[in-house]
Amino acid sequence: MDLNTITSFRRATQRDDLALAPGEIILGGGTWLFGEPQNHATGLVDLTTMGWPDLEVTDGGLTIGATCTIATLVAFAEGRTADAAAPADWSAIALFPVAANALLASFKIWNTATVGGNVCRSFSAGAIVSLASALDGEAVIWTPDGDERRTPVAELMTGNGTNDLARGEVVRAVEIPAHALRSRAVMRKIALAELGRSGAVVTGRIDRDGSAVFSVTAATLTPTVLRYPELPAATQLAADVAGAADFYTDPLGSADWRRGVSVELAERIRAELAADSGETA
């Protein structure tokens, strides 16, 4: 879509370039931004020219640059990137393609849409929002005063399409800790239509210390993250998922349906993780 209110365009190459003039907005991949009128905007500042690394593997985990595309993230998980390779014990990277497929989009979108853009757009059904919430992902945010702050991606969202980012703040990266990447993790999703946008995305994982984490996204306005010292009993998990706040109704599903399928998906995941652990379901 043509953005007929835009009168200026800048390519950012250093942090000072990210200081926004009145009417300027940040441009990442642009897959959403160019899909709707942006009548409030008069200028674009291109973030993709900052030269940030797509992926950095460290002892502490994985740093995903905000300008890394969805396609690059999937290629990394599938061992198809030459400049970064995942350690063999990062079993949870198997979730990356699953989360990406929850984003109903063509390969063209995958090759353009960015990790940072998905987080900043903050849709309840956002693929990276689901992935980061499931794996304790933390957003690294550059503030206009030259400082930075960090916040869990699950806590960054304030609603479907809203977040607590202030004007001039820029998501620099999403960091996923190594302990979550080493976990045994399962993600399941459901939609009203076979190829429809996800109405519920549920993830469960067991860390090496035996603790368990379950997350619900897409079904609730903001991510729901449930933590347990060990794999919970079926009744406890069902009650906790059903009691989550902000199940909502839209054309893609009613609140009651979202709640019901989230409970069902969580139990299927719990049973699968229990079977893998040799526990009684």
Short mmCIF file of C-alpha atoms in Angstrom, two decimals:
data_model
loop_
_atom_site.label_atom_id
_atom_site.label_comp_id
_atom_site.label_asym_id
_atom_site.label_seq_id
_atom_site.Cartn_x
_atom_site.Cartn_y
_atom_site.Cartn_z
CA MET A 1 0.00 0.00 0.00
CA ASP A 2 1.21 3.49 -0.79
CA LEU A 3 1.70 5.63 2.31
CA ASN A 4 0.76 8.99 0.89
CA THR A 5 1.48 10.96 4.05
CA ILE A 6 5.19 10.05 4.05
CA THR A 7 7.47 12.88 2.96
CA SER A 8 10.85 11.71 4.29
CA PHE A 9 12.91 8.52 4.57
CA ARG A 10 16.15 7.95 6.50
CA ARG A 11 18.46 4.93 6.77
CA ALA A 12 19.75 4.50 10.31
CA THR A 13 23.37 3.37 10.60
CA GLN A 14 24.14 4.38 14.20
CA ARG A 15 22.18 4.77 17.41
CA ASP A 16 21.93 8.55 17.14
CA ASP A 17 20.03 8.08 13.87
CA LEU A 18 17.20 6.47 15.81
CA ALA A 19 16.21 9.76 17.44
CA LEU A 20 12.81 10.43 15.92
CA ALA A 21 11.68 13.79 14.61
CA PRO A 22 7.98 14.68 14.96
CA GLY A 23 5.95 12.44 12.65
CA GLU A 24 8.73 9.88 12.11
CA ILE A 25 8.21 6.19 12.85
CA ILE A 26 10.53 3.18 12.83
CA LEU A 27 10.48 0.86 9.81
CA GLY A 28 11.52 -2.78 10.18
CA GLY A 29 10.42 -5.34 7.63
CA GLY A 30 7.36 -3.25 6.87
CA THR A 31 5.00 -6.19 6.29
CA TRP A 32 2.35 -4.71 8.59
CA LEU A 33 3.28 -1.06 8.26
CA PHE A 34 2.78 -1.02 4.50
CA GLY A 35 -0.42 -3.04 4.81
CA GLU A 36 -2.50 -0.27 6.38
CA PRO A 37 -2.73 3.53 6.15
CA GLN A 38 -0.36 5.31 8.54
CA ASN A 39 -2.00 8.71 8.50
CA HIS A 40 -0.19 9.83 11.64
CA ALA A 41 3.25 9.32 10.06
CA THR A 42 5.20 11.72 7.87
CA GLY A 43 8.62 10.02 7.88
CA LEU A 44 10.23 6.58 8.04
CA VAL A 45 13.50 5.60 9.73
CA ASP A 46 14.83 2.30 8.37
CA LEU A 47 16.12 0.01 11.11
CA THR A 48 17.39 -2.71 8.78
CA THR A 49 20.49 -0.69 7.88
CA MET A 50 21.85 -0.74 11.44
CA GLY A 51 23.93 -3.83 10.66
CA TRP A 52 22.86 -5.83 13.69
CA PRO A 53 23.78 -9.53 13.71
CA ASP A 54 20.82 -11.78 13.07
CA LEU A 55 21.79 -14.43 15.60
CA GLU A 56 24.45 -14.67 18.31
CA VAL A 57 25.06 -17.92 20.19
CA THR A 58 26.62 -17.42 23.63
CA ASP A 59 27.09 -19.44 26.80
CA GLY A 60 24.07 -17.62 28.17
CA GLY A 61 21.76 -18.47 25.31
CA LEU A 62 20.63 -17.01 21.99
CA THR A 63 20.45 -13.34 21.07
CA ILE A 64 18.09 -12.72 18.16
CA GLY A 65 18.60 -9.35 16.51
CA ALA A 66 15.44 -7.32 16.08
CA THR A 67 16.03 -7.14 12.32
CA CYS A 68 16.44 -10.92 11.97
CA THR A 69 13.76 -12.25 9.65
CA ILE A 70 11.39 -15.08 10.48
CA ALA A 71 12.92 -17.08 7.61
CA THR A 72 16.43 -16.70 9.04
CA LEU A 73 15.26 -17.83 12.47
CA VAL A 74 13.66 -20.95 10.98
CA ALA A 75 16.78 -21.68 8.90
CA PHE A 76 18.88 -21.49 12.08
CA ALA A 77 16.64 -24.00 13.84
CA GLU A 78 16.88 -26.33 10.86
CA GLY A 79 20.68 -26.06 10.66
CA ARG A 80 20.69 -24.12 7.39
CA THR A 81 22.65 -21.03 8.46
CA ALA A 82 26.37 -20.77 7.80
CA ASP A 83 27.19 -18.01 10.29
CA ALA A 84 25.54 -19.47 13.41
CA ALA A 85 24.96 -22.99 14.66
CA ALA A 86 22.94 -24.13 17.66
CA PRO A 87 24.55 -26.36 20.29
CA ALA A 88 23.41 -29.96 20.03
CA ASP A 89 21.61 -29.85 23.39
CA TRP A 90 19.34 -26.94 22.45
CA SER A 91 16.41 -29.24 21.81
CA ALA A 92 13.80 -26.51 22.22
CA ILE A 93 14.80 -24.82 18.96
CA ALA A 94 12.46 -27.36 17.38
CA LEU A 95 9.72 -24.92 18.43
CA PHE A 96 11.01 -22.18 16.10
CA PRO A 97 9.48 -23.57 12.87
CA VAL A 98 6.29 -24.52 14.72
CA ALA A 99 5.89 -20.96 15.99
CA ALA A 100 6.66 -19.52 12.57
CA ASN A 101 4.00 -21.73 11.00
CA ALA A 102 1.50 -20.38 13.52
CA LEU A 103 2.03 -17.07 11.71
CA LEU A 104 -0.32 -17.42 8.77
CA ALA A 105 1.89 -15.91 6.06
CA SER A 106 3.51 -16.67 2.73
CA PHE A 107 7.22 -17.36 2.28
CA LYS A 108 7.53 -13.78 1.00
CA ILE A 109 6.36 -12.50 4.38
CA TRP A 110 8.73 -14.87 6.19
CA ASN A 111 11.64 -13.43 4.22
CA THR A 112 10.72 -9.85 5.10
CA ALA A 113 8.96 -9.84 8.47
CA THR A 114 11.32 -9.34 11.40
CA VAL A 115 11.50 -10.72 14.90
CA GLY A 116 11.47 -7.24 16.39
CA GLY A 117 8.54 -6.18 14.26
CA ASN A 118 6.47 -9.15 15.41
CA VAL A 119 7.18 -8.30 19.03
CA CYS A 120 6.54 -4.59 18.61
CA ARG A 121 3.26 -5.15 16.77
CA SER A 122 2.23 -7.20 19.80
CA PHE A 123 -0.68 -9.08 18.29
CA SER A 124 -2.01 -11.74 20.65
CA ALA A 125 -1.40 -14.34 17.93
CA GLY A 126 2.11 -13.09 17.14
CA ALA A 127 4.48 -15.95 16.31
CA ILE A 128 7.51 -14.53 18.10
CA VAL A 129 5.37 -13.42 21.03
CA SER A 130 4.29 -17.06 21.45
CA LEU A 131 7.83 -18.38 21.07
CA ALA A 132 9.47 -15.87 23.39
CA SER A 133 6.78 -16.23 26.04
CA ALA A 134 7.24 -20.00 26.01
CA LEU A 135 11.03 -19.82 26.34
CA ASP A 136 11.45 -16.96 28.83
CA GLY A 137 12.48 -14.56 26.07
CA GLU A 138 13.52 -11.08 27.17
CA ALA A 139 13.28 -7.96 25.02
CA VAL A 140 16.34 -5.69 25.02
CA ILE A 141 14.99 -2.17 24.53
CA TRP A 142 17.01 0.92 23.63
CA THR A 143 15.60 4.04 25.26
CA PRO A 144 15.78 7.55 23.75
CA ASP A 145 18.15 8.77 26.49
CA GLY A 146 20.87 6.35 25.33
CA ASP A 147 20.19 3.76 28.02
CA GLU A 148 18.51 0.38 27.71
CA ARG A 149 15.97 -1.62 29.64
CA ARG A 150 14.98 -5.26 29.60
CA THR A 151 11.58 -6.83 30.06
CA PRO A 152 10.16 -10.31 29.46
CA VAL A 153 8.34 -10.38 26.14
CA ALA A 154 5.37 -11.93 27.93
CA GLU A 155 5.12 -8.80 30.10
CA LEU A 156 5.75 -6.28 27.32
CA MET A 157 2.26 -6.66 25.85
CA THR A 158 -0.66 -4.76 27.36
CA GLY A 159 -3.35 -5.99 24.95
CA ASN A 160 -4.00 -7.29 21.45
CA GLY A 161 -1.79 -4.97 19.42
CA THR A 162 -0.63 -2.79 22.32
CA ASN A 163 2.48 -2.75 24.52
CA ASP A 164 4.32 -0.56 27.00
CA LEU A 165 6.95 0.73 24.57
CA ALA A 166 7.27 4.51 24.80
CA ARG A 167 7.76 6.69 21.75
CA GLY A 168 11.39 6.57 20.67
CA GLU A 169 12.08 3.21 22.31
CA VAL A 170 13.48 0.58 19.96
CA VAL A 171 13.59 -3.18 20.48
CA ARG A 172 17.23 -4.08 19.87
CA ALA A 173 17.03 -7.85 20.37
CA VAL A 174 15.23 -10.76 21.97
CA GLU A 175 17.37 -12.91 24.26
CA ILE A 176 16.41 -16.52 25.02
CA PRO A 177 18.26 -18.13 27.95
CA ALA A 178 20.18 -21.36 27.49
CA HIS A 179 18.26 -23.20 30.22
CA ALA A 180 15.02 -22.77 28.27
CA LEU A 181 16.67 -23.80 25.01
CA ARG A 182 17.87 -27.03 26.67
CA SER A 183 14.37 -27.92 27.87
CA ARG A 184 12.01 -30.53 26.47
CA ALA A 185 9.30 -28.44 24.90
CA VAL A 186 6.08 -29.02 22.96
CA MET A 187 3.92 -26.45 21.15
CA ARG A 188 0.39 -27.04 19.89
CA LYS A 189 -1.96 -24.66 18.08
CA ILE A 190 -5.50 -24.65 16.75
CA ALA A 191 -7.60 -22.47 14.45
CA LEU A 192 -11.22 -22.52 13.34
CA ALA A 193 -10.09 -22.99 9.74
CA GLU A 194 -7.44 -25.46 8.59
CA LEU A 195 -5.28 -22.62 7.28
CA GLY A 196 -6.62 -19.93 9.58
CA ARG A 197 -4.86 -17.67 12.04
CA SER A 198 -4.26 -19.41 15.37
CA GLY A 199 -7.07 -19.13 17.88
CA ALA A 200 -4.93 -20.67 20.62
CA VAL A 201 -1.24 -21.51 20.92
CA VAL A 202 -0.20 -23.52 23.96
CA THR A 203 3.34 -24.51 24.89
CA GLY A 204 4.70 -26.67 27.67
CA ARG A 205 8.26 -27.38 28.66
CA ILE A 206 10.24 -29.20 31.32
CA ASP A 207 13.59 -27.74 32.29
CA ARG A 208 16.52 -29.86 33.36
CA ASP A 209 15.84 -29.10 37.02
CA GLY A 210 12.41 -30.72 36.65
CA SER A 211 10.43 -27.49 36.77
CA ALA A 212 7.64 -27.00 34.25
CA VAL A 213 6.39 -23.96 32.35
CA PHE A 214 3.18 -23.71 30.34
CA SER A 215 2.17 -20.71 28.25
CA VAL A 216 -1.03 -19.72 26.48
CA THR A 217 -1.01 -17.15 23.69
CA ALA A 218 -3.37 -16.14 20.88
CA ALA A 219 -6.32 -17.24 23.05
CA THR A 220 -5.72 -14.52 25.65
CA LEU A 221 -5.18 -10.81 25.03
CA THR A 222 -1.76 -11.00 26.67
CA PRO A 223 0.46 -14.06 27.20
CA THR A 224 -0.35 -16.31 30.14
CA VAL A 225 2.68 -18.02 31.67
CA LEU A 226 2.21 -20.70 34.34
CA ARG A 227 5.20 -22.00 36.34
CA TYR A 228 5.41 -25.15 38.45
CA PRO A 229 8.21 -26.79 40.49
CA GLU A 230 7.41 -30.03 38.67
CA LEU A 231 5.00 -31.27 36.02
CA PRO A 232 1.55 -30.43 37.43
CA ALA A 233 -1.34 -32.82 37.85
CA ALA A 234 -3.95 -32.76 35.10
CA THR A 235 -6.58 -31.22 37.37
CA GLN A 236 -4.30 -28.42 38.54
CA LEU A 237 -3.17 -27.51 35.04
CA ALA A 238 -6.72 -27.56 33.69
CA ALA A 239 -7.91 -25.27 36.47
CA ASP A 240 -5.02 -22.86 36.01
CA VAL A 241 -5.44 -22.63 32.24
CA ALA A 242 -9.21 -22.24 32.49
CA GLY A 243 -8.72 -19.53 35.10
CA ALA A 244 -6.39 -17.42 32.96
CA ALA A 245 -7.49 -13.84 32.42
CA ASP A 246 -8.44 -12.18 29.15
CA PHE A 247 -9.79 -14.96 26.97
CA TYR A 248 -11.46 -12.90 24.27
CA THR A 249 -13.95 -13.11 21.42
CA ASP A 250 -13.33 -12.01 17.85
CA PRO A 251 -14.19 -13.38 14.38
CA LEU A 252 -11.50 -16.05 14.83
CA GLY A 253 -13.10 -17.61 17.89
CA SER A 254 -15.23 -17.05 20.97
CA ALA A 255 -13.77 -16.67 24.44
CA ASP A 256 -15.42 -19.90 25.63
CA TRP A 257 -14.03 -21.82 22.65
CA ARG A 258 -10.55 -20.40 23.19
CA ARG A 259 -10.67 -21.36 26.86
CA GLY A 260 -11.88 -24.88 26.12
CA VAL A 261 -9.32 -25.66 23.43
CA SER A 262 -6.52 -24.15 25.52
CA VAL A 263 -7.35 -26.51 28.37
CA GLU A 264 -7.44 -29.46 25.96
CA LEU A 265 -4.15 -28.55 24.26
CA ALA A 266 -2.43 -28.03 27.61
CA GLU A 267 -3.49 -31.48 28.79
CA ARG A 268 -2.28 -33.12 25.58
CA ILE A 269 1.08 -31.41 26.03
CA ARG A 270 1.25 -32.36 29.71
CA ALA A 271 0.54 -36.00 28.88
CA GLU A 272 3.18 -36.01 26.14
CA LEU A 273 5.80 -34.52 28.44
CA ALA A 274 4.86 -37.01 31.17
CA ALA A 275 5.21 -39.92 28.77
CA ASP A 276 8.61 -38.67 27.63
CA SER A 277 9.67 -38.48 31.28
CA GLY A 278 8.40 -41.96 32.03
CA GLU A 279 5.83 -40.55 34.46
CA THR A 280 2.25 -41.69 34.85
CA ALA A 281 -0.04 -39.27 33.01
#
